PDB file of C-alpha atoms in Angstrom:
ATOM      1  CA  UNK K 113      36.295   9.198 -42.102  1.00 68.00           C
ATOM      2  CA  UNK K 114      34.918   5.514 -42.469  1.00 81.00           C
ATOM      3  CA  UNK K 115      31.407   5.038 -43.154  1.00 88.00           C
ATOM      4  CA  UNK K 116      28.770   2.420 -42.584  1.00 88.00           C
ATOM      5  CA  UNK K 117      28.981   1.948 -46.364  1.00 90.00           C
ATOM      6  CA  UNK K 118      32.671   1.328 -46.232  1.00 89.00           C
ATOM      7  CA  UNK K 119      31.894  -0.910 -43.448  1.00 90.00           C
ATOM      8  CA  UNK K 120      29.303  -2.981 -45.293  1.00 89.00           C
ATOM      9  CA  UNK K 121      31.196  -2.656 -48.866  1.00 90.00           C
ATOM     10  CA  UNK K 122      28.558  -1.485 -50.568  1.00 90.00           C
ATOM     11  CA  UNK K 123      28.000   2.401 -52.700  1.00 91.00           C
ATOM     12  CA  UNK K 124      26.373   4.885 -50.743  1.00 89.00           C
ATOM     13  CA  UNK K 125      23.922   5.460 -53.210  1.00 89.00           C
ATOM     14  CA  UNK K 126      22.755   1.244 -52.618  1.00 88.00           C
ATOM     15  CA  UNK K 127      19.153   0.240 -52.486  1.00 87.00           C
ATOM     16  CA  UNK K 128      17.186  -1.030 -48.852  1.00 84.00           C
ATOM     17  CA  UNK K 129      17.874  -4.330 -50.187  1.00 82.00           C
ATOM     18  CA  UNK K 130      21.413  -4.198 -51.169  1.00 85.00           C
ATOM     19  CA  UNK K 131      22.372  -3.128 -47.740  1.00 85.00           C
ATOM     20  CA  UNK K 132      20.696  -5.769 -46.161  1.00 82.00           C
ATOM     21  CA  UNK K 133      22.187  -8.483 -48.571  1.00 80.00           C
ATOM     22  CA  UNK K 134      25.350  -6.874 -47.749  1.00 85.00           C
ATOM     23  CA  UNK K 135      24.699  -7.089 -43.635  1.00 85.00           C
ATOM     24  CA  UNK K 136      23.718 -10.974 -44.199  1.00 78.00           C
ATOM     25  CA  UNK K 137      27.414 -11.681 -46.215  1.00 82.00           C
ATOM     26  CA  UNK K 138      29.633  -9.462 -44.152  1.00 84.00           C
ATOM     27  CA  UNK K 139      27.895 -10.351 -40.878  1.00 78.00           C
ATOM     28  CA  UNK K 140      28.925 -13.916 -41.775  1.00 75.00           C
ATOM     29  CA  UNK K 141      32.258 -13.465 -42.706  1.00 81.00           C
ATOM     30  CA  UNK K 142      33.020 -11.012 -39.245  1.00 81.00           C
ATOM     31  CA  UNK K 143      31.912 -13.490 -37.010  1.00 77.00           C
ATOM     32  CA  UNK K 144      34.579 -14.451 -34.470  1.00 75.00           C
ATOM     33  CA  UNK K 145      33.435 -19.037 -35.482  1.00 69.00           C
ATOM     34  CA  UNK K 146      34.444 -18.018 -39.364  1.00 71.00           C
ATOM     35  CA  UNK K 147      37.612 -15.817 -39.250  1.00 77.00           C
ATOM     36  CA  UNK K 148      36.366 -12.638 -37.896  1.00 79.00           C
ATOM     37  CA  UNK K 149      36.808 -10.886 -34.613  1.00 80.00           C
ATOM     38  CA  UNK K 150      34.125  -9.913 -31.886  1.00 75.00           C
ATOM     39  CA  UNK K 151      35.383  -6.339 -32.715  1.00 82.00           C
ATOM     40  CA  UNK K 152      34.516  -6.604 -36.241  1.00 84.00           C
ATOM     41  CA  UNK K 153      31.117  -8.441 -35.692  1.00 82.00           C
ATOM     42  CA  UNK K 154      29.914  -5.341 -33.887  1.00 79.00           C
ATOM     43  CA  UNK K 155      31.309  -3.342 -36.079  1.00 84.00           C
ATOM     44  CA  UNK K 156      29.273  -4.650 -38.941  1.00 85.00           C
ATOM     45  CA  UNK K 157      26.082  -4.756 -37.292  1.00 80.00           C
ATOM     46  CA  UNK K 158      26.295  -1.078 -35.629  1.00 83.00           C
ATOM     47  CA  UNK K 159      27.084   0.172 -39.550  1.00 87.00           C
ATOM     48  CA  UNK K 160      23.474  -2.066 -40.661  1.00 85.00           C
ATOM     49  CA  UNK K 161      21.806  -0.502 -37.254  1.00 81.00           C
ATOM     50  CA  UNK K 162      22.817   3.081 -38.440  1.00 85.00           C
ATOM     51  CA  UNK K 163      21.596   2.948 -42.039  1.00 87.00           C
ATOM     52  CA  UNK K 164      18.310   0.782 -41.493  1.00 79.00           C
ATOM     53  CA  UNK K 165      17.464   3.188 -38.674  1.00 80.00           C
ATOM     54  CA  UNK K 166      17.767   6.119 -41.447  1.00 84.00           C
ATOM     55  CA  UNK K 167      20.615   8.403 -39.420  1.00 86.00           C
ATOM     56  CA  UNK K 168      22.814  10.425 -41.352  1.00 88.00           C
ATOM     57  CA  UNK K 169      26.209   8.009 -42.469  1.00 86.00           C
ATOM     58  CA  UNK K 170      28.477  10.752 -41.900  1.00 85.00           C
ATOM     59  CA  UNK K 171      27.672  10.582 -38.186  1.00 87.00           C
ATOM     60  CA  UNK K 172      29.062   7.165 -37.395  1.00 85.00           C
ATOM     61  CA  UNK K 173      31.778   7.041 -35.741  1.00 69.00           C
ATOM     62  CA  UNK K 174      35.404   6.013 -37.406  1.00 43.00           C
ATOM     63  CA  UNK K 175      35.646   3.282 -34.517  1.00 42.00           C
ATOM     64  CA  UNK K 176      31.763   2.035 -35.685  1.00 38.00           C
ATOM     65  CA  UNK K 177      30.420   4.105 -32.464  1.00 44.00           C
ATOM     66  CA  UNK K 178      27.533   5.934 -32.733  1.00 40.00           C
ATOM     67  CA  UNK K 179      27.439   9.775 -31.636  1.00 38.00           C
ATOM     68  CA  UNK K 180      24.426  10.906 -29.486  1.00 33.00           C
ATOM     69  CA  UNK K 181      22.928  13.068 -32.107  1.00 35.00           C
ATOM     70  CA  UNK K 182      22.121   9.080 -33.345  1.00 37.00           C
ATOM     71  CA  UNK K 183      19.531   8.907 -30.837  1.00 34.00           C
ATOM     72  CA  UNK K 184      16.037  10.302 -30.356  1.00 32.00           C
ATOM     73  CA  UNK K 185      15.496  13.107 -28.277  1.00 30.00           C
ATOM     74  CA  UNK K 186      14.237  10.685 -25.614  1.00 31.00           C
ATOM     75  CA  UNK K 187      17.536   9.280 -25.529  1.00 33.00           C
ATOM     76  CA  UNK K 188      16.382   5.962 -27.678  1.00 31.00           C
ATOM     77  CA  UNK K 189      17.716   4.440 -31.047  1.00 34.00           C
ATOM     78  CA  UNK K 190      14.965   5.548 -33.542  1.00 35.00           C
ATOM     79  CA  UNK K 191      14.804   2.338 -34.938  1.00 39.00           C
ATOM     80  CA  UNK K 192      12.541  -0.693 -33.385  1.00 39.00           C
ATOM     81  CA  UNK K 193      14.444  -3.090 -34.943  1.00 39.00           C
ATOM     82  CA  UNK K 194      16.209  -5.455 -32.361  1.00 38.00           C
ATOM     83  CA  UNK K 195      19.422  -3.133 -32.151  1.00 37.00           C
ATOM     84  CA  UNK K 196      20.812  -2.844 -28.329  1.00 36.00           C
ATOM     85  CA  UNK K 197      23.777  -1.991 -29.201  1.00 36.00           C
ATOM     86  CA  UNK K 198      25.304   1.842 -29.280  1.00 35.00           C
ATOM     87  CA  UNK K 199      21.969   3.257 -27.231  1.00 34.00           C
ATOM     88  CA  UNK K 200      22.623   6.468 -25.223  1.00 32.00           C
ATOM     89  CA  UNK K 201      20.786   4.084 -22.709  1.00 36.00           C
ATOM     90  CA  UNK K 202      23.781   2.065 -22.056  1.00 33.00           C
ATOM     91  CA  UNK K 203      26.157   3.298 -19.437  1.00 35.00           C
ATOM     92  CA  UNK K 204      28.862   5.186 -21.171  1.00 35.00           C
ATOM     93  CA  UNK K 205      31.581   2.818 -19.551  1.00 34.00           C
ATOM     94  CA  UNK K 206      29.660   0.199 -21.524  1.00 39.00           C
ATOM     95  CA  UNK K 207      30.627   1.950 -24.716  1.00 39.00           C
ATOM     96  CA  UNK K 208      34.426   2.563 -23.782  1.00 37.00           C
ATOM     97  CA  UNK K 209      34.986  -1.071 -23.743  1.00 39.00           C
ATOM     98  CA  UNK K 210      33.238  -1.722 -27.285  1.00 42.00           C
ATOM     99  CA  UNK K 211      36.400  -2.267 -28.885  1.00 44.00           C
ATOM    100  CA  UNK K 212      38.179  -4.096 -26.452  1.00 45.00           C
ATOM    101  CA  UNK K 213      37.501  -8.163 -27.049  1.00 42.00           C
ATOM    102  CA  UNK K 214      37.524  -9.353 -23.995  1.00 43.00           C
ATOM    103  CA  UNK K 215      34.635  -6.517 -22.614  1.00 43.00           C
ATOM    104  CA  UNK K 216      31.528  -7.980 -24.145  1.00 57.00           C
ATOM    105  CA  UNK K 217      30.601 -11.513 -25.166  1.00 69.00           C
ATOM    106  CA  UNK K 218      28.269 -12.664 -28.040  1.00 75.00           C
ATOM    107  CA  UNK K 219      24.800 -14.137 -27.225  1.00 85.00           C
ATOM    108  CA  UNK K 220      24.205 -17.701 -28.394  1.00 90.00           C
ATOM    109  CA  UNK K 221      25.581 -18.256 -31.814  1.00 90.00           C
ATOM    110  CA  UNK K 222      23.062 -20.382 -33.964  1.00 94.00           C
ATOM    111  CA  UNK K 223      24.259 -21.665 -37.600  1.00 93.00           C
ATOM    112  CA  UNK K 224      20.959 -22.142 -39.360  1.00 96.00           C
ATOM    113  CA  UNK K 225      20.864 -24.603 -42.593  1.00 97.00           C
ATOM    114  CA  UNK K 226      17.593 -24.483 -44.544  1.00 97.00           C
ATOM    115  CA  UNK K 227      15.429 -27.991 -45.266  1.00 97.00           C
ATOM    116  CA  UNK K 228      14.645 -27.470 -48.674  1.00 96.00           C
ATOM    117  CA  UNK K 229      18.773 -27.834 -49.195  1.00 97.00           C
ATOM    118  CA  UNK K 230      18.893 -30.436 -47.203  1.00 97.00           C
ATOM    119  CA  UNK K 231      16.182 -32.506 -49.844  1.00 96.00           C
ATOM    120  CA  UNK K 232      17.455 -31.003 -52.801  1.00 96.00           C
ATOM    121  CA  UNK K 233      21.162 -32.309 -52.152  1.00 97.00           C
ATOM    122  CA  UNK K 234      19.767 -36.023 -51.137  1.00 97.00           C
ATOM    123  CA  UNK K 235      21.227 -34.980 -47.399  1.00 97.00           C
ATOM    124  CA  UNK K 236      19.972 -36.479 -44.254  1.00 96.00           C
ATOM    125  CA  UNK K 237      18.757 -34.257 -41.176  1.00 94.00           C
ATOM    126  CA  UNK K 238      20.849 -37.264 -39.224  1.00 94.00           C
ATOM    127  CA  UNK K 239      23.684 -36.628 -41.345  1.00 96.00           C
ATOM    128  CA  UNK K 240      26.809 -36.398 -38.973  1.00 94.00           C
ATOM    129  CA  UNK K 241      28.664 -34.158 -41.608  1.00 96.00           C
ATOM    130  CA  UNK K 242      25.535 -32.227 -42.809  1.00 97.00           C
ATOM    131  CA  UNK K 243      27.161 -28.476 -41.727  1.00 94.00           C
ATOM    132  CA  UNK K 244      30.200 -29.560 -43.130  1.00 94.00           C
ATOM    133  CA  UNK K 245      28.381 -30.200 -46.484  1.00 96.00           C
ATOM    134  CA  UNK K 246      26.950 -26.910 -46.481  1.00 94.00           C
ATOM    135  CA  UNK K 247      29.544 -25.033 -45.402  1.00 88.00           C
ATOM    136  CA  UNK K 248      31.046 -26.999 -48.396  1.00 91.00           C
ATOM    137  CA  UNK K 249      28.730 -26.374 -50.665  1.00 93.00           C
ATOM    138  CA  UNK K 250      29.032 -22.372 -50.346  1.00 83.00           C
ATOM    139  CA  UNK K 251      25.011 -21.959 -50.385  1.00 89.00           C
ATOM    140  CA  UNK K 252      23.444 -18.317 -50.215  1.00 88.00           C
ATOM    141  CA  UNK K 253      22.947 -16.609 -47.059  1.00 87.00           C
ATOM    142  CA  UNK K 254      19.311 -17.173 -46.890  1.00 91.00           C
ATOM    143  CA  UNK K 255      19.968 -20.929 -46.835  1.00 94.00           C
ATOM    144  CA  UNK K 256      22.836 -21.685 -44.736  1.00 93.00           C
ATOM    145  CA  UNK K 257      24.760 -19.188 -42.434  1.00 89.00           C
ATOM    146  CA  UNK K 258      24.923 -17.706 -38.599  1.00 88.00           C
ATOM    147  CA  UNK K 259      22.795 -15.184 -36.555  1.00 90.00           C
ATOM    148  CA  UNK K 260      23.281 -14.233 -33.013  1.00 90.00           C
ATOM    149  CA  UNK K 261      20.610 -14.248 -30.573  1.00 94.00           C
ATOM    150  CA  UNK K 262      20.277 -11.806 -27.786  1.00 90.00           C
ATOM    151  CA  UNK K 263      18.762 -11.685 -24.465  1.00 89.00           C
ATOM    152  CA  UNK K 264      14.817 -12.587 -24.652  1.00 89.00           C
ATOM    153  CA  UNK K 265      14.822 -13.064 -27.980  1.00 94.00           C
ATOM    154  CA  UNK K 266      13.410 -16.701 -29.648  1.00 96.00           C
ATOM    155  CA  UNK K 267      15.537 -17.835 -32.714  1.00 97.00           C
ATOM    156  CA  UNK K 268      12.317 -16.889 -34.632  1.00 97.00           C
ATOM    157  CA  UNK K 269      13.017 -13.596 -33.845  1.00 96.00           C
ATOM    158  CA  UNK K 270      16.294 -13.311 -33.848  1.00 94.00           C
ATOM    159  CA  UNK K 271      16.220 -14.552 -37.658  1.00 94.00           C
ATOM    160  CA  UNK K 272      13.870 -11.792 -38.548  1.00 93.00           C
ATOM    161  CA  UNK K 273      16.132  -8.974 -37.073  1.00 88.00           C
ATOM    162  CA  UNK K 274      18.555 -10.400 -39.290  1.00 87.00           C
ATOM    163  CA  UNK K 275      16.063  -9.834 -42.394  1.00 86.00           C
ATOM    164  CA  UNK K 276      15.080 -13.369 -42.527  1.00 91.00           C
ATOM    165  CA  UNK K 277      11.527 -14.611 -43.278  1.00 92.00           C
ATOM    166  CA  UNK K 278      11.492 -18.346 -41.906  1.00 96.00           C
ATOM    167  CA  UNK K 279       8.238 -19.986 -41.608  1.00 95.00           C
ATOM    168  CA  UNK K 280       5.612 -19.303 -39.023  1.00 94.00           C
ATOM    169  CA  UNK K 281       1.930 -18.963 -38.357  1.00 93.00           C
ATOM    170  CA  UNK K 282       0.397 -18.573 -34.932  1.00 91.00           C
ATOM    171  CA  UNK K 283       3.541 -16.981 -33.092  1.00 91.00           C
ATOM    172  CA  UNK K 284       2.438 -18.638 -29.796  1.00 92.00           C
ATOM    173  CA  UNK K 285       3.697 -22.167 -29.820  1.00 92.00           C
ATOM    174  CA  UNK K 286      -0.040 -23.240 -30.950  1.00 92.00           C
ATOM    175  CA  UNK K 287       1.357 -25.021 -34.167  1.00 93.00           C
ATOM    176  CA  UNK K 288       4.235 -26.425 -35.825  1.00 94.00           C
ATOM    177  CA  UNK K 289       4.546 -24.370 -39.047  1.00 95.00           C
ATOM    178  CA  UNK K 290       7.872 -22.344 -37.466  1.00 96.00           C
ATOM    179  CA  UNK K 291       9.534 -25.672 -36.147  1.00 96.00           C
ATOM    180  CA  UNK K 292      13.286 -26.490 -36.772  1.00 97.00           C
ATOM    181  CA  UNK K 293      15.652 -29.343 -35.864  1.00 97.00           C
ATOM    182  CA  UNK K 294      18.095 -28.303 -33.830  1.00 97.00           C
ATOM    183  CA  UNK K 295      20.677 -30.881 -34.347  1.00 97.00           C
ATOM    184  CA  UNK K 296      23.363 -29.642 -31.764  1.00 96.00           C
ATOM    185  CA  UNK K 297      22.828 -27.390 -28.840  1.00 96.00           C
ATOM    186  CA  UNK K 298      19.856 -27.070 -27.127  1.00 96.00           C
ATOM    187  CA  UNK K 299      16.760 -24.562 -27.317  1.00 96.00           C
ATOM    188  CA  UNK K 300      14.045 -24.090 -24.354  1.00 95.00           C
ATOM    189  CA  UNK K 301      10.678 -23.354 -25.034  1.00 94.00           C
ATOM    190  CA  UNK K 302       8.562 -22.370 -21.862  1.00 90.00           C
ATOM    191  CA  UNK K 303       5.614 -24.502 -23.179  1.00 83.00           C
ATOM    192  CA  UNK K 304       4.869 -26.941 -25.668  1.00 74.00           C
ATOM    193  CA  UNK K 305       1.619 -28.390 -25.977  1.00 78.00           C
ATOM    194  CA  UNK K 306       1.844 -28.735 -29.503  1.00 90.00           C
ATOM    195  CA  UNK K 307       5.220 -31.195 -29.765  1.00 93.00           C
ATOM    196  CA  UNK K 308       5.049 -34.915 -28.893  1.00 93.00           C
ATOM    197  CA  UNK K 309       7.602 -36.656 -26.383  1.00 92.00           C
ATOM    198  CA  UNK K 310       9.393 -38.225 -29.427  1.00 93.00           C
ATOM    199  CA  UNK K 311       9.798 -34.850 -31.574  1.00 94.00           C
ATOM    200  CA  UNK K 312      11.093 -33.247 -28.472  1.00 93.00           C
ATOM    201  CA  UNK K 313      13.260 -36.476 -28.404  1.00 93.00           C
ATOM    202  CA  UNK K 314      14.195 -36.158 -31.995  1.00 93.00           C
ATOM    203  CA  UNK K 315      15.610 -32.286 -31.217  1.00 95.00           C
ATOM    204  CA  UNK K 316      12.549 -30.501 -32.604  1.00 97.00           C
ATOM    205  CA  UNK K 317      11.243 -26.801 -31.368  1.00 97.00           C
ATOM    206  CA  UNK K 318       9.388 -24.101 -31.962  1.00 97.00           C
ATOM    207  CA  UNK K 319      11.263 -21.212 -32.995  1.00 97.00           C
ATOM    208  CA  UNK K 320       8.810 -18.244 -32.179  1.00 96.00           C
ATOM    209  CA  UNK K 321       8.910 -19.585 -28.367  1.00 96.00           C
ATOM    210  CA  UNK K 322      12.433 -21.430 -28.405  1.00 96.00           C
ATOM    211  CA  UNK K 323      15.357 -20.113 -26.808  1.00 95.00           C
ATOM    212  CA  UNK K 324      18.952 -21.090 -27.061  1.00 96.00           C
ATOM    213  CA  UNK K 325      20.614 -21.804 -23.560  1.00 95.00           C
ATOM    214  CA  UNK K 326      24.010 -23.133 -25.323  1.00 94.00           C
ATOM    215  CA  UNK K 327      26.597 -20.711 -26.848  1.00 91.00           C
ATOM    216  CA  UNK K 328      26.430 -22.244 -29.704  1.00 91.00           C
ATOM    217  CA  UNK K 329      23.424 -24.306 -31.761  1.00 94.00           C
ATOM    218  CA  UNK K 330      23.308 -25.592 -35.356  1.00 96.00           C
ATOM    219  CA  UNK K 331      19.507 -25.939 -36.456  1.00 98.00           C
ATOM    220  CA  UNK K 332      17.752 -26.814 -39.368  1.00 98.00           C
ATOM    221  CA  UNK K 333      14.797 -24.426 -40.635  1.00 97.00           C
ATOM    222  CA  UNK K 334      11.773 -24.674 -42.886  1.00 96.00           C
ATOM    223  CA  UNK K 335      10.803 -28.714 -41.424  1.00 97.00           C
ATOM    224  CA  UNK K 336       7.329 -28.189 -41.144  1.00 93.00           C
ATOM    225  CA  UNK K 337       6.207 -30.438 -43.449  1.00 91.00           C
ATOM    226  CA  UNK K 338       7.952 -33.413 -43.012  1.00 93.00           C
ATOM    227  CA  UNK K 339       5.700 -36.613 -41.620  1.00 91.00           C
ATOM    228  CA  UNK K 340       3.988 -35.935 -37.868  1.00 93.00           C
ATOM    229  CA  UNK K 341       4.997 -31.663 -38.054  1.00 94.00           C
ATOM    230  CA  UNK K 342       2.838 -31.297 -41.253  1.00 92.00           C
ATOM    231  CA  UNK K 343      -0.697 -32.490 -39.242  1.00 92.00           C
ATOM    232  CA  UNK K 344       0.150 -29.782 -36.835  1.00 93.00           C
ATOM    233  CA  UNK K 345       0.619 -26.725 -39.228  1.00 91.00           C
ATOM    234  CA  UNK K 346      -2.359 -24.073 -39.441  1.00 88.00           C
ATOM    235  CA  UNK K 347      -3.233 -23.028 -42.675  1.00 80.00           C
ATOM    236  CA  UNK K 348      -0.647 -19.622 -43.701  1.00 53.00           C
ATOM    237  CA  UNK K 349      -3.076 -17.850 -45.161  1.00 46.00           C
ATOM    238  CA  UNK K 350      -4.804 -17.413 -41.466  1.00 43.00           C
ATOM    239  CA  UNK K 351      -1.661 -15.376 -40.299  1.00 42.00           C
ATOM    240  CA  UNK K 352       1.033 -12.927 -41.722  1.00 42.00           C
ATOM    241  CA  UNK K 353       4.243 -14.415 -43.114  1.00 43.00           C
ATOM    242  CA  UNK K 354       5.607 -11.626 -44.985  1.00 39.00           C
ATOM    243  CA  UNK K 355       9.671 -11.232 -45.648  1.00 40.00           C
ATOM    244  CA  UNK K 356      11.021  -9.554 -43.129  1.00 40.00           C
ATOM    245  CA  UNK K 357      12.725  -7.403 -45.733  1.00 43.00           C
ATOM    246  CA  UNK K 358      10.048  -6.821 -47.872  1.00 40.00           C
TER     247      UNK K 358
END
């Protein structure tokens, strides 16, 4: 019978941290935009869902399902972590149609490049090529990759479920220390008192408050200091900004 470790290719004796560096290169590699399937994408995250929320890996499925002894006895996943997937909530037809590609659809895909890459390879934020370059340039996870973002959540969030710790401070759209560049696609934010007319212009956002309304986004993370974003950052050490992993 498979298990979420088989699933994740990792020992089942692996740390906490080993299975989530193994989520962030497999979840990659499954996804439908770099040679995956939709079936496999699931797959991966419903093995990550199981072991982070602490079930027992011999009661996962072998088609990545998860059996109702999975769930609390309130009829909830025991974890809090962003998963939606597998719940005894859904309707059961919901779940018969998990394996079958054309039943569900992924949220809006967003492939994420970090700015401190950006600087350190003499790239350009204007760059026509620059997710070619770093798709090129075979960077770790944490700098360049993908994430999926589901219903009501901001990218901010989204990258956190995904064990990423990308800047922020205030959480509210107050400041600019969580802002990224989202070079294609485009992100709503339901307020923004903080961001001129021009940054807006330029592509800039908030990730705690944006929200993608394309399928598909490429952004840039970690901008807050460059010129005009760096005046509008409040001082870290006033708010949590703790790994999400840690």
């Amino acid at each position: 019978m498979e298990s979420p470790y088989d699933v994740l290719g990792i020992d089942p004796d692996a740390e906490e941290d080993a299975v989530v560096r193994a989520y962030r290169e497999r979840v990659k590699s499954a996804h439908p935009d770099h040679g995956g399937s939709l079936v496999e994408f699931k797959r991966v995250r419903r093995a990550y869902e199981h072991l982070s929320a602490g079930h027992d890996p011999s009661t996962f499925g072998t088609d990545g399902r998860q059996r109702s002894s999975d769930t609390t006895p309130g009829g909830t996943r025991a974890d809090d972590g962003g998963a939606r997937e597998g719940s005894s909530e859904r309707p059961e037809a919901d779940d018969d149609g998990v394996d079958d590609p054309g039943a569900e659809t992924l949220g809006p895909t967003v492939e994420y490049l970090d700015y401190g890459v950006v600087e350190a390879q003499g790239w350009e934020l204007t760059d026509e090529d620059l997710f070619e370059k770093a798709e090129a340039a075979d960077l770790d996870v944490d700098s360049h990759g993908i994430l999926v973002v589901e219903e009501r959540e901001s990218l901010l969030e989204a990258a956190e479920r995904y064990g990423f710790s990308w800047p922020y401070a205030c959480r509210g759209g107050a400041c600019a220390n969580c802002a990224v560049a989202v070079v294609d696609g485009e992100v709503e934010m339901p307020v923004s008192t903080i961001l001129t007319d021009e940054m807006r212009e330029r592509g800039i956002r908030l990730s705690c408050i944006g929200q993608p309304v394309t399928d598909d986004l490429q952004v840039v993370f970690n901008i807050e200091h460059l010129p005009g974003l760096a005046e509008l950052r409040l001082p870290a050490e006033q708010f949590g900004n703790a790994r999400a992993d840690d």
